[in-house]
PDB file of C-alpha atoms in Angstrom:
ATOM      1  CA  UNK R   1      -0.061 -48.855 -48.033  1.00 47.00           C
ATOM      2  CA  UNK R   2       2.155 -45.555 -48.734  1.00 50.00           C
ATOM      3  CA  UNK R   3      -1.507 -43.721 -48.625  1.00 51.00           C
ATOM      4  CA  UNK R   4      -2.381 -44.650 -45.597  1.00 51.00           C
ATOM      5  CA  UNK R   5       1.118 -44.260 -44.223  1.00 51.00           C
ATOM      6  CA  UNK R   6       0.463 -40.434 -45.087  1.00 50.00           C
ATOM      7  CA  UNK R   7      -3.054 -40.159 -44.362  1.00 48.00           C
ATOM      8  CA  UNK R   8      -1.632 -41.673 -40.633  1.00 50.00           C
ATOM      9  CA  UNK R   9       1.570 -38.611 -40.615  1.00 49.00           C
ATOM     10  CA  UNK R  10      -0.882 -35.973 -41.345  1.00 50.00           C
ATOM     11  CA  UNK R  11      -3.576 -36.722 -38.754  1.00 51.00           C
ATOM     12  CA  UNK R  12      -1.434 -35.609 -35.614  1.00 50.00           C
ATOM     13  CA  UNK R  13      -1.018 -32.047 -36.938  1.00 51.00           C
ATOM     14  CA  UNK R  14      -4.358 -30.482 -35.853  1.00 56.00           C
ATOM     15  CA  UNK R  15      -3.994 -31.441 -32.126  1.00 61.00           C
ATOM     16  CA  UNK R  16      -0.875 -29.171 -31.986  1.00 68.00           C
ATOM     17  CA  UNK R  17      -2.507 -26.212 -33.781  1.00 72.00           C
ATOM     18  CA  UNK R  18      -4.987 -26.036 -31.372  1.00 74.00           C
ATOM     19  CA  UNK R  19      -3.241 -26.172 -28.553  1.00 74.00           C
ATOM     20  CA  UNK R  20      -1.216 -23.450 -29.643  1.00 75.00           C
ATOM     21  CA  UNK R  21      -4.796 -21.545 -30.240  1.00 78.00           C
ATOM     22  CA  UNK R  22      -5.580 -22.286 -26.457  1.00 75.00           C
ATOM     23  CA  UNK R  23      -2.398 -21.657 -25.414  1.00 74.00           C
ATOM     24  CA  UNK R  24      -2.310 -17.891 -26.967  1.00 71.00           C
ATOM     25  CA  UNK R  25      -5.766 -16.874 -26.005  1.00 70.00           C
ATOM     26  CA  UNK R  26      -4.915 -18.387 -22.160  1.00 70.00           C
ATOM     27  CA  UNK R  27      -1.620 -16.523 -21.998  1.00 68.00           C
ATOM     28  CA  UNK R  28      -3.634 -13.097 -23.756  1.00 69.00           C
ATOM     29  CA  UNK R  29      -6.375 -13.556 -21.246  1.00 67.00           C
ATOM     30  CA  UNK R  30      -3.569 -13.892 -18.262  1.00 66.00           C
ATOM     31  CA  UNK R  31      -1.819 -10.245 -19.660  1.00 64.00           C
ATOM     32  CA  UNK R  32      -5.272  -8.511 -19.758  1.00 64.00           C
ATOM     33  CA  UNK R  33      -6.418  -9.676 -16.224  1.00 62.00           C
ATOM     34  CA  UNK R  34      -2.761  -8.186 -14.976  1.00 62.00           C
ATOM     35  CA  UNK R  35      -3.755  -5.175 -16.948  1.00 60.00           C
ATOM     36  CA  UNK R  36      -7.398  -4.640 -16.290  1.00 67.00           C
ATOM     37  CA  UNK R  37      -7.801  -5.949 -12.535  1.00 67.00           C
ATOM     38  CA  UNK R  38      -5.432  -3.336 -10.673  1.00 66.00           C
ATOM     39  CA  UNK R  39      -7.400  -0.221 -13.240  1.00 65.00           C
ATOM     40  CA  UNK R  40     -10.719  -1.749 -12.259  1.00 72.00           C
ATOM     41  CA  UNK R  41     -10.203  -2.317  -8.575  1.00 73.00           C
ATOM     42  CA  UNK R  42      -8.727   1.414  -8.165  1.00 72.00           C
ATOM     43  CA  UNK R  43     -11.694   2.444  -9.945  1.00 74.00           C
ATOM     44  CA  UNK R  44     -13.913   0.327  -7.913  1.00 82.00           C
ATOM     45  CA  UNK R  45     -12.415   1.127  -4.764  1.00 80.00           C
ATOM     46  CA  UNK R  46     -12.100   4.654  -5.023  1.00 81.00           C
ATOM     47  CA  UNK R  47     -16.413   4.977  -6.601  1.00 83.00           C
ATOM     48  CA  UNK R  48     -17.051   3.380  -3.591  1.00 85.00           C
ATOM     49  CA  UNK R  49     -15.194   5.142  -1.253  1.00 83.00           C
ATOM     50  CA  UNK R  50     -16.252   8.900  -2.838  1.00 81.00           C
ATOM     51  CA  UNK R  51     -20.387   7.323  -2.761  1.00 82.00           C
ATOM     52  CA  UNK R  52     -20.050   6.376   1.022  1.00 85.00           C
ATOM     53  CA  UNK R  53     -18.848   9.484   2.000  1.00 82.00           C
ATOM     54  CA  UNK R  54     -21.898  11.358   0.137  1.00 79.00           C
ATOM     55  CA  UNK R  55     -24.212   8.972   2.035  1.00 82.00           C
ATOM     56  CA  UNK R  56     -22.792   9.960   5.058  1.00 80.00           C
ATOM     57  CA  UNK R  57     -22.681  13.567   4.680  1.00 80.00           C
ATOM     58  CA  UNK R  58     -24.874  14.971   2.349  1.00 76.00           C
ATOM     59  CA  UNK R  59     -27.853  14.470   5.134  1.00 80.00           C
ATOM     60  CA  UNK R  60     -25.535  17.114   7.010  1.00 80.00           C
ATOM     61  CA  UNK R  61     -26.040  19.317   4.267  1.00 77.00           C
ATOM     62  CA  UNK R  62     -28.744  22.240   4.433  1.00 81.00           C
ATOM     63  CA  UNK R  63     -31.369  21.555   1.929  1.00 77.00           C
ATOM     64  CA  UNK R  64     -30.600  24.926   0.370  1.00 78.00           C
ATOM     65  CA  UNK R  65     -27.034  23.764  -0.307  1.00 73.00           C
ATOM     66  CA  UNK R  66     -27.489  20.300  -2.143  1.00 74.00           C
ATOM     67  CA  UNK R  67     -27.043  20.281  -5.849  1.00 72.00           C
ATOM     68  CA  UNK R  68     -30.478  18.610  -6.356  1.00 73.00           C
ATOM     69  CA  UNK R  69     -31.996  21.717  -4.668  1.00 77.00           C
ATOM     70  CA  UNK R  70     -30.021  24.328  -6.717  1.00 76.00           C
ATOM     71  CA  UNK R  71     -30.224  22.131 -10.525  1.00 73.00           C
ATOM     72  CA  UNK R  72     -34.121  22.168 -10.183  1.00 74.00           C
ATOM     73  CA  UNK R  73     -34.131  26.113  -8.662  1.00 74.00           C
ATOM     74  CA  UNK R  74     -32.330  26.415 -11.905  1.00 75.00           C
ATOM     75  CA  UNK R  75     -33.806  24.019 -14.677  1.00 71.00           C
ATOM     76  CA  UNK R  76     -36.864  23.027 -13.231  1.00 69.00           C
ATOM     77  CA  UNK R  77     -38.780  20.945 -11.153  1.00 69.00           C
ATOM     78  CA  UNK R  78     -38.319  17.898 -13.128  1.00 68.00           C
ATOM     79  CA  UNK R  79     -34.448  17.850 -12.900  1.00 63.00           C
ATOM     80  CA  UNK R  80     -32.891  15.238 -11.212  1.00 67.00           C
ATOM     81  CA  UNK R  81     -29.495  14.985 -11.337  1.00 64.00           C
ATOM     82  CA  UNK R  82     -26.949  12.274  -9.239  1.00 66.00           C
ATOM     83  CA  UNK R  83     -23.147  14.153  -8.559  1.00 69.00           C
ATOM     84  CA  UNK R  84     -21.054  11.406  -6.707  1.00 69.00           C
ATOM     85  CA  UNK R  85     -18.380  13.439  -4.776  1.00 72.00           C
ATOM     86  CA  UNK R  86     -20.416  16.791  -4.472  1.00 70.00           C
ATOM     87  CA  UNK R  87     -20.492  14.795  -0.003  1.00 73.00           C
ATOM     88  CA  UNK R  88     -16.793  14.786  -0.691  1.00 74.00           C
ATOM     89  CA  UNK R  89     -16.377  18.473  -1.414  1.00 78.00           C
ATOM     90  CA  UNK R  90     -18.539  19.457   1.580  1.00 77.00           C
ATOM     91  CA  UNK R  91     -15.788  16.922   3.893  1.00 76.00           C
ATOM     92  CA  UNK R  92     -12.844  18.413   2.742  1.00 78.00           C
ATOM     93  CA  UNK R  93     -13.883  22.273   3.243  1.00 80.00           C
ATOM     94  CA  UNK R  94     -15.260  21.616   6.513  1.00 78.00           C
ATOM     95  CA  UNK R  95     -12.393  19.761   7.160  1.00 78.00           C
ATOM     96  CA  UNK R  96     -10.078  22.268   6.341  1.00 79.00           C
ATOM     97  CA  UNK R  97     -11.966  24.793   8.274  1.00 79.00           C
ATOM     98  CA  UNK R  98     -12.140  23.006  11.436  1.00 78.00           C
ATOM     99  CA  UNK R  99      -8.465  22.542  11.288  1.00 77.00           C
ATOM    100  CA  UNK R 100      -8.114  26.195  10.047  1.00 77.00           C
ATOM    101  CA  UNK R 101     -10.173  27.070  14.007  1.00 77.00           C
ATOM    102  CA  UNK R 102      -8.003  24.449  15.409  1.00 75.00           C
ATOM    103  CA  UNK R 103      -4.512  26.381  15.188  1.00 72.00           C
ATOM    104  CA  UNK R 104      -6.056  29.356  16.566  1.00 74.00           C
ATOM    105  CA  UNK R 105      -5.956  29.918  20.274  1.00 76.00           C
ATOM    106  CA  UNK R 106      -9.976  29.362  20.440  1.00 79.00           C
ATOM    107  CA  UNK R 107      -9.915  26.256  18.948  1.00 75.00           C
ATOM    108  CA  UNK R 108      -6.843  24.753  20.968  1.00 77.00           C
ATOM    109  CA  UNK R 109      -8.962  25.940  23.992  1.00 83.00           C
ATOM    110  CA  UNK R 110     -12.255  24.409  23.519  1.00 80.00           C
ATOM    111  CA  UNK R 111     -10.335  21.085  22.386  1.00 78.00           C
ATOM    112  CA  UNK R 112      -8.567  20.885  25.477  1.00 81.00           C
ATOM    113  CA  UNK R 113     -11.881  21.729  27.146  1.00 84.00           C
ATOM    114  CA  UNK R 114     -13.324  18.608  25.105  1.00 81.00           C
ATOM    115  CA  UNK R 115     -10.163  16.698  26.155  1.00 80.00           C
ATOM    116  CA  UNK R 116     -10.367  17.321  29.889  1.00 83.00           C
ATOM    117  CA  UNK R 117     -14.522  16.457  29.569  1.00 82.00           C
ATOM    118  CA  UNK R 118     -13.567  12.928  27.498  1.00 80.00           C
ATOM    119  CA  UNK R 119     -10.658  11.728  30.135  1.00 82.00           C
ATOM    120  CA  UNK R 120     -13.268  11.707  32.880  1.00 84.00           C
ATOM    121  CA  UNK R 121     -15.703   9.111  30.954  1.00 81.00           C
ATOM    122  CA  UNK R 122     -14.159   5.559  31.348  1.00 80.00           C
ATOM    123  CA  UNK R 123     -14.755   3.755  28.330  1.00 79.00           C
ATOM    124  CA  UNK R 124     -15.221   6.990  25.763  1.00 76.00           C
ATOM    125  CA  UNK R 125     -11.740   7.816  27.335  1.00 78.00           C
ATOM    126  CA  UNK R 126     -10.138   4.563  26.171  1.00 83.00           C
ATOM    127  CA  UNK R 127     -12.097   4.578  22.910  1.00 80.00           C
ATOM    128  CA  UNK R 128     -11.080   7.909  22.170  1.00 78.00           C
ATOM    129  CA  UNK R 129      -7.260   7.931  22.813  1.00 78.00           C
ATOM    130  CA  UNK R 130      -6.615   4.732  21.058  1.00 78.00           C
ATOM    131  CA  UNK R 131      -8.711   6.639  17.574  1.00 74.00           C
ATOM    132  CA  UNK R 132      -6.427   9.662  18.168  1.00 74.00           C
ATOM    133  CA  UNK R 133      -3.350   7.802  18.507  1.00 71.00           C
ATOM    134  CA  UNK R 134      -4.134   5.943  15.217  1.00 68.00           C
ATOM    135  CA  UNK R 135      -4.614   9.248  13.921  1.00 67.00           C
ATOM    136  CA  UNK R 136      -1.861  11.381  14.713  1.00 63.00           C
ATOM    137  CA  UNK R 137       0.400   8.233  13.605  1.00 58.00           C
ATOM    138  CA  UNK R 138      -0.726   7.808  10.197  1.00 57.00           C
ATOM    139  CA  UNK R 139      -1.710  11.997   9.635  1.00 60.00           C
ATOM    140  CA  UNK R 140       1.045  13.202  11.190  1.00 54.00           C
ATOM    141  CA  UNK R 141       2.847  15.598   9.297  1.00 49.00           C
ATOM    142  CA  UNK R 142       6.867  14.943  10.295  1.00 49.00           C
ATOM    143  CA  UNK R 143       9.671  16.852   9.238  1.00 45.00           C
ATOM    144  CA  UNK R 144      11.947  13.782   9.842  1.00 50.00           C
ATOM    145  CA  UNK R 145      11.855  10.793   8.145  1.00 64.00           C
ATOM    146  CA  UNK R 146      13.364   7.400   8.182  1.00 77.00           C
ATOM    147  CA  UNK R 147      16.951   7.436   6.103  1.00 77.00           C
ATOM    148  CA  UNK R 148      17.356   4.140   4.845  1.00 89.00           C
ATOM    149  CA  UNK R 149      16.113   0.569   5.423  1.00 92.00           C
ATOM    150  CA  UNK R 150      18.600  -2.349   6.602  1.00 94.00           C
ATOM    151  CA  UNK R 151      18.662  -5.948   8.265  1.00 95.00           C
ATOM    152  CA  UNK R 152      19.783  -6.252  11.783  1.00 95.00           C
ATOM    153  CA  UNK R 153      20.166  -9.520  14.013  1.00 94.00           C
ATOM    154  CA  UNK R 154      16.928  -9.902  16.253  1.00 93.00           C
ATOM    155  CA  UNK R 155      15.256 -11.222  18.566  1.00 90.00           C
ATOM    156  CA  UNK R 156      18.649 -13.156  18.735  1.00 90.00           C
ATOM    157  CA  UNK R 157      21.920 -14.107  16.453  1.00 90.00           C
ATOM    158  CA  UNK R 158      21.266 -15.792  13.547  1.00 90.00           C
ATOM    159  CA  UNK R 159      17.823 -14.490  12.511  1.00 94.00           C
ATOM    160  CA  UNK R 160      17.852 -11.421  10.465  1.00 94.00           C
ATOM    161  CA  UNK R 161      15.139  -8.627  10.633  1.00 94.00           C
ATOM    162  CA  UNK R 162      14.185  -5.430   8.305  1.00 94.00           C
ATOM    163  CA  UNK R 163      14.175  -1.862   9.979  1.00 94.00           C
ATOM    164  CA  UNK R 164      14.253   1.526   9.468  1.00 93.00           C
ATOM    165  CA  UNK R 165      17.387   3.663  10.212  1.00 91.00           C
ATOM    166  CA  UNK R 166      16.069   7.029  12.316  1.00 86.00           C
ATOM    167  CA  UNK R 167      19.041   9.013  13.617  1.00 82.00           C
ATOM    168  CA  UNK R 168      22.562   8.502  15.408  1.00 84.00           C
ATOM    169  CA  UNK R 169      22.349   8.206  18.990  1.00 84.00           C
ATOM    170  CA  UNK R 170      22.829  10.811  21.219  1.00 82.00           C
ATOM    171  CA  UNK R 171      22.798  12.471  24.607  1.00 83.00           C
ATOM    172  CA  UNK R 172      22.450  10.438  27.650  1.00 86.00           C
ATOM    173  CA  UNK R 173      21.764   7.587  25.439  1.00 85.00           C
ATOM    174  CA  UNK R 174      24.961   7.768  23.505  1.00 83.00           C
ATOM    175  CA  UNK R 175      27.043   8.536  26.554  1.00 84.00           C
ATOM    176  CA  UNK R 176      25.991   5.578  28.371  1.00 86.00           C
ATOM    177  CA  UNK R 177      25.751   2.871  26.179  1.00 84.00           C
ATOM    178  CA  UNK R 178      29.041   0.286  26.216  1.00 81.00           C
ATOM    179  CA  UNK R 179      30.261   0.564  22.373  1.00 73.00           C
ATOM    180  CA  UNK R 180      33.565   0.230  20.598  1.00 75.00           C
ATOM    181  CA  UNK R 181      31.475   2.430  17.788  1.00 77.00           C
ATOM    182  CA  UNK R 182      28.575   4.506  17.286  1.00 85.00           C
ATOM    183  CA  UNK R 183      24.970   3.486  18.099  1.00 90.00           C
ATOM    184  CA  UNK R 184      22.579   3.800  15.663  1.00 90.00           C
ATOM    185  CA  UNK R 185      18.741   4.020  16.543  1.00 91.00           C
ATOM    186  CA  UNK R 186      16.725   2.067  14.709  1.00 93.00           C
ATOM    187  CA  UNK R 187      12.653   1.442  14.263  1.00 93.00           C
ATOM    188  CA  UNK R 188      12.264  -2.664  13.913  1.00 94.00           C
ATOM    189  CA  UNK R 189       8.361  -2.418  12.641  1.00 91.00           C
ATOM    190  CA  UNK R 190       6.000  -5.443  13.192  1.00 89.00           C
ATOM    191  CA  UNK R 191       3.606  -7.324  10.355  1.00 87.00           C
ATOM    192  CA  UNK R 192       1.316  -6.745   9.416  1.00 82.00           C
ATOM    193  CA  UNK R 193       1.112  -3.475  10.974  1.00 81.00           C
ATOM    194  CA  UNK R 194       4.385  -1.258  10.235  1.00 79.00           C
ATOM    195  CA  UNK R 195       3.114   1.357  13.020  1.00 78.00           C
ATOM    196  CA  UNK R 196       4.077  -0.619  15.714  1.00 84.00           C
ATOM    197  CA  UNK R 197       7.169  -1.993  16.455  1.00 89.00           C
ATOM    198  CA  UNK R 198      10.368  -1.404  18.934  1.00 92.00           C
ATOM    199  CA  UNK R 199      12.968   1.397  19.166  1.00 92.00           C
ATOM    200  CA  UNK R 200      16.087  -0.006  19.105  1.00 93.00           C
ATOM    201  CA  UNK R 201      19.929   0.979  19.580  1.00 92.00           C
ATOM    202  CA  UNK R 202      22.587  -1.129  17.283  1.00 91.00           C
ATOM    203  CA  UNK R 203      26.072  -0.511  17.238  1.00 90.00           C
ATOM    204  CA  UNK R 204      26.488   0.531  13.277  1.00 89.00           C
ATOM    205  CA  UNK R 205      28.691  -2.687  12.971  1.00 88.00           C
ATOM    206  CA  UNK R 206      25.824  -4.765  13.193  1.00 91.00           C
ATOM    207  CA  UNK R 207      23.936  -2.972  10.560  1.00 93.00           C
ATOM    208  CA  UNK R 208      23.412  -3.802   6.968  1.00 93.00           C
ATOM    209  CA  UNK R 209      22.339  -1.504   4.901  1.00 92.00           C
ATOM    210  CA  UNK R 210      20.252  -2.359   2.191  1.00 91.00           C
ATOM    211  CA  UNK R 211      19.791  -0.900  -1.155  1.00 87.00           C
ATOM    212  CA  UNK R 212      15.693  -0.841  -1.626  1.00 88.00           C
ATOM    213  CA  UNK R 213      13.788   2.113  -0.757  1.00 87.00           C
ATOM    214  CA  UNK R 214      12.064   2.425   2.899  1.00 87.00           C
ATOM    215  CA  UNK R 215       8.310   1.996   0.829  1.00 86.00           C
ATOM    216  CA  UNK R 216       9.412  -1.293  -0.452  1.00 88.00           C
ATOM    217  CA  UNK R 217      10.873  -2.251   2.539  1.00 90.00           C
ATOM    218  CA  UNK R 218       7.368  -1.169   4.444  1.00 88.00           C
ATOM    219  CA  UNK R 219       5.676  -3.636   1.457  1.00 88.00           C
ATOM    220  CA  UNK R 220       7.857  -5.911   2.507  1.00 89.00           C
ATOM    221  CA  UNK R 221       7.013  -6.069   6.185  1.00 89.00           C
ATOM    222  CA  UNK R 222       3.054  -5.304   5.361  1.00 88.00           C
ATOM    223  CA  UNK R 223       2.915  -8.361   2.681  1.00 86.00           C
ATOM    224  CA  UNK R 224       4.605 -10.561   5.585  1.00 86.00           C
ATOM    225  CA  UNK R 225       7.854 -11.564   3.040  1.00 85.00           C
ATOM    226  CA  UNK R 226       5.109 -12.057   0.057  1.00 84.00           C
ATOM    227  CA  UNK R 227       6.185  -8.516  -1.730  1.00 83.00           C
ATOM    228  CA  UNK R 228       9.427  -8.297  -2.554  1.00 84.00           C
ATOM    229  CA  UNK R 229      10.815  -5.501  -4.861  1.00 82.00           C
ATOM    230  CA  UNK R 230      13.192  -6.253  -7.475  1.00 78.00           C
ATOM    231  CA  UNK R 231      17.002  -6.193  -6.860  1.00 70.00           C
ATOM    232  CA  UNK R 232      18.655  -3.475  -7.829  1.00 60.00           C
ATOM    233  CA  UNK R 233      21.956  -4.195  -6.492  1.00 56.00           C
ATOM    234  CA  UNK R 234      22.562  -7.316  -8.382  1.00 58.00           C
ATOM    235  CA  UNK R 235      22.778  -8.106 -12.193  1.00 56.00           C
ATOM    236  CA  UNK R 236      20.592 -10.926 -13.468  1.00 54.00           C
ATOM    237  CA  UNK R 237      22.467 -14.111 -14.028  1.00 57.00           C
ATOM    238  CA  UNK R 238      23.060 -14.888 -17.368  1.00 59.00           C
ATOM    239  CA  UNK R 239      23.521 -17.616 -19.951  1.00 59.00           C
ATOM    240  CA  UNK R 240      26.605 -18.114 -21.734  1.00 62.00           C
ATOM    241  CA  UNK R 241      24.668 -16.318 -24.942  1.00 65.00           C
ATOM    242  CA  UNK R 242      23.815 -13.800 -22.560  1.00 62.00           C
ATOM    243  CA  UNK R 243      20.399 -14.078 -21.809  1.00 63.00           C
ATOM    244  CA  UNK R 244      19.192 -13.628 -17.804  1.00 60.00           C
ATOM    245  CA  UNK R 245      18.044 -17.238 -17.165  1.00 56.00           C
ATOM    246  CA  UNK R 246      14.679 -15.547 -16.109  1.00 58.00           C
ATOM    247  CA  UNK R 247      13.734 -14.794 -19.588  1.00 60.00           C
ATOM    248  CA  UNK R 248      15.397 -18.229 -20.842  1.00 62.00           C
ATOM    249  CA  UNK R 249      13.328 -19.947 -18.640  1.00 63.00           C
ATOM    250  CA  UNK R 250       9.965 -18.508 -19.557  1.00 64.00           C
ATOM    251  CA  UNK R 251      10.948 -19.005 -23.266  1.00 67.00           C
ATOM    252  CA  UNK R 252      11.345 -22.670 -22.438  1.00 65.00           C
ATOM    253  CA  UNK R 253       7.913 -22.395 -20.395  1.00 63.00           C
ATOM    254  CA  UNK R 254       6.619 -20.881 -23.763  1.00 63.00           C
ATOM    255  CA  UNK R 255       7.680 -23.801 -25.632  1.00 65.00           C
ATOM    256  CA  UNK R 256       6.571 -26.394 -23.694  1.00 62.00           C
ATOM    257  CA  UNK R 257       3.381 -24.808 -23.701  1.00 58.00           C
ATOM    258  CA  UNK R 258       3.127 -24.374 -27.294  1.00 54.00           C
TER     259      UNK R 258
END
């Protein structure tokens, strides 16, 4: 009877064991996905990007100029040889040379020439302005930025919404709006598309300031409340040894698991 009493304690050790097993290689699995799938998307992305822009413009380029042409001129006939981003290169000088003729007086000319032909072809027109107008908003190159991000009460009391802080008020503007202080102008961006969005004027009373950067705050508009960066204003809560309750908690999680 006492041997099978121990023969009956020892049996339920095993299950345990392996669980821990299968809980280890499940939580190492987990880490290396986190580390692994943002490297290999980037990676992925950016091969892709770099071969569709060779597709696209390497049949631009004189057969003279390809790298195929000038490998076998070099090492033969037989020489084949595959550069991904040699369409790239070509993009970027021309590029930079056709905005190089675009600041001269030449260039401005014959684009306003193109201009004045485009607005006089209904539905190129509207195709065209609305590309431009994407363009110039996310190429633009601003001296003036937005200062900070904050929370202000819109469309009515009671419901809070980010923006971006642009400038104090001023001018007509200032002069004519009722205030007991001064008016701040404000960008309220919409989601998912932070481009868009209304100019606002808020008396600085009404502001709140907030301490995360204007690129998490755009995250946080683009991600539609899904991204939100860590709090740097506040200090973890803590259990009475000390330890944030975060980190408690996934110990416990750990545990449990185990």
């Amino acid at each position: 009877m006492p041997h099978r009493d121990r023969h009956q304690t020892q049996q339920p050790t095993h299950p345990p064991r392996r669980r821990r097993i299968l809980s280890t290689l499940r939580n190492s699995f987990l880490t290396g996905l986190v580390v692994i799938a943002p490297v290999g998307l980037t990676v992925w992305l950016i091969w892709t990007v770099v071969g569709w822009v060779d597709s696209f413009v390497l049949p631009f380029v004189p057969e003279p100029y390809k790298p195929e042409t000038i490998f076998k001129e070099l090492l033969g006939e037989d020489t084949r040889v595959n550069i991904r981003g040699v369409g790239v290169v070509f993009f970027l000088v021309f590029t930079v040379l056709i905005g190089w003729i675009a600041k001269g007086l030449i260039g401005r000319s014959l684009i306003d020439w193109a201009e004045g032909l485009i607005d006089r072809m209904p539905i190129v027109r509207t195709i065209y302005n609305a590309l431009k107008q994407i363009a110039e908003t996310v190429f633009a190159q601003t001296e003036t930025n937005f200062d900070k991000a904050c929370l202000i009460q819109y469309p009515r009391e009671g419901l809070w919404a980010i923006a971006f802080v642009s400038t104090h008020a001023k001018g007509e503007v200032a002069r004519r709006v009722p205030r007991d202080n001064r008016v701040i102008s404000v960008f309220l961006p919409t989601t998912p598309n932070p481009t868009s969005g209304f100019l606002l004027f808020v008396p600085e009373a009404d502001i709140i300031y907030l301490d995360m950067s204007v690129e998490d705050a755009a995250k946080l508009v683009i991600s539609a409340g899904l991204v939100y960066p860590p709090d740097m204003g506040a200090e973890l809560p803590k259990t009475p040894d000390g330890i944030p309750y975060e980190v408690e908690a996934e110990r416990q999680r750990d545990k449990l698991d185990a």
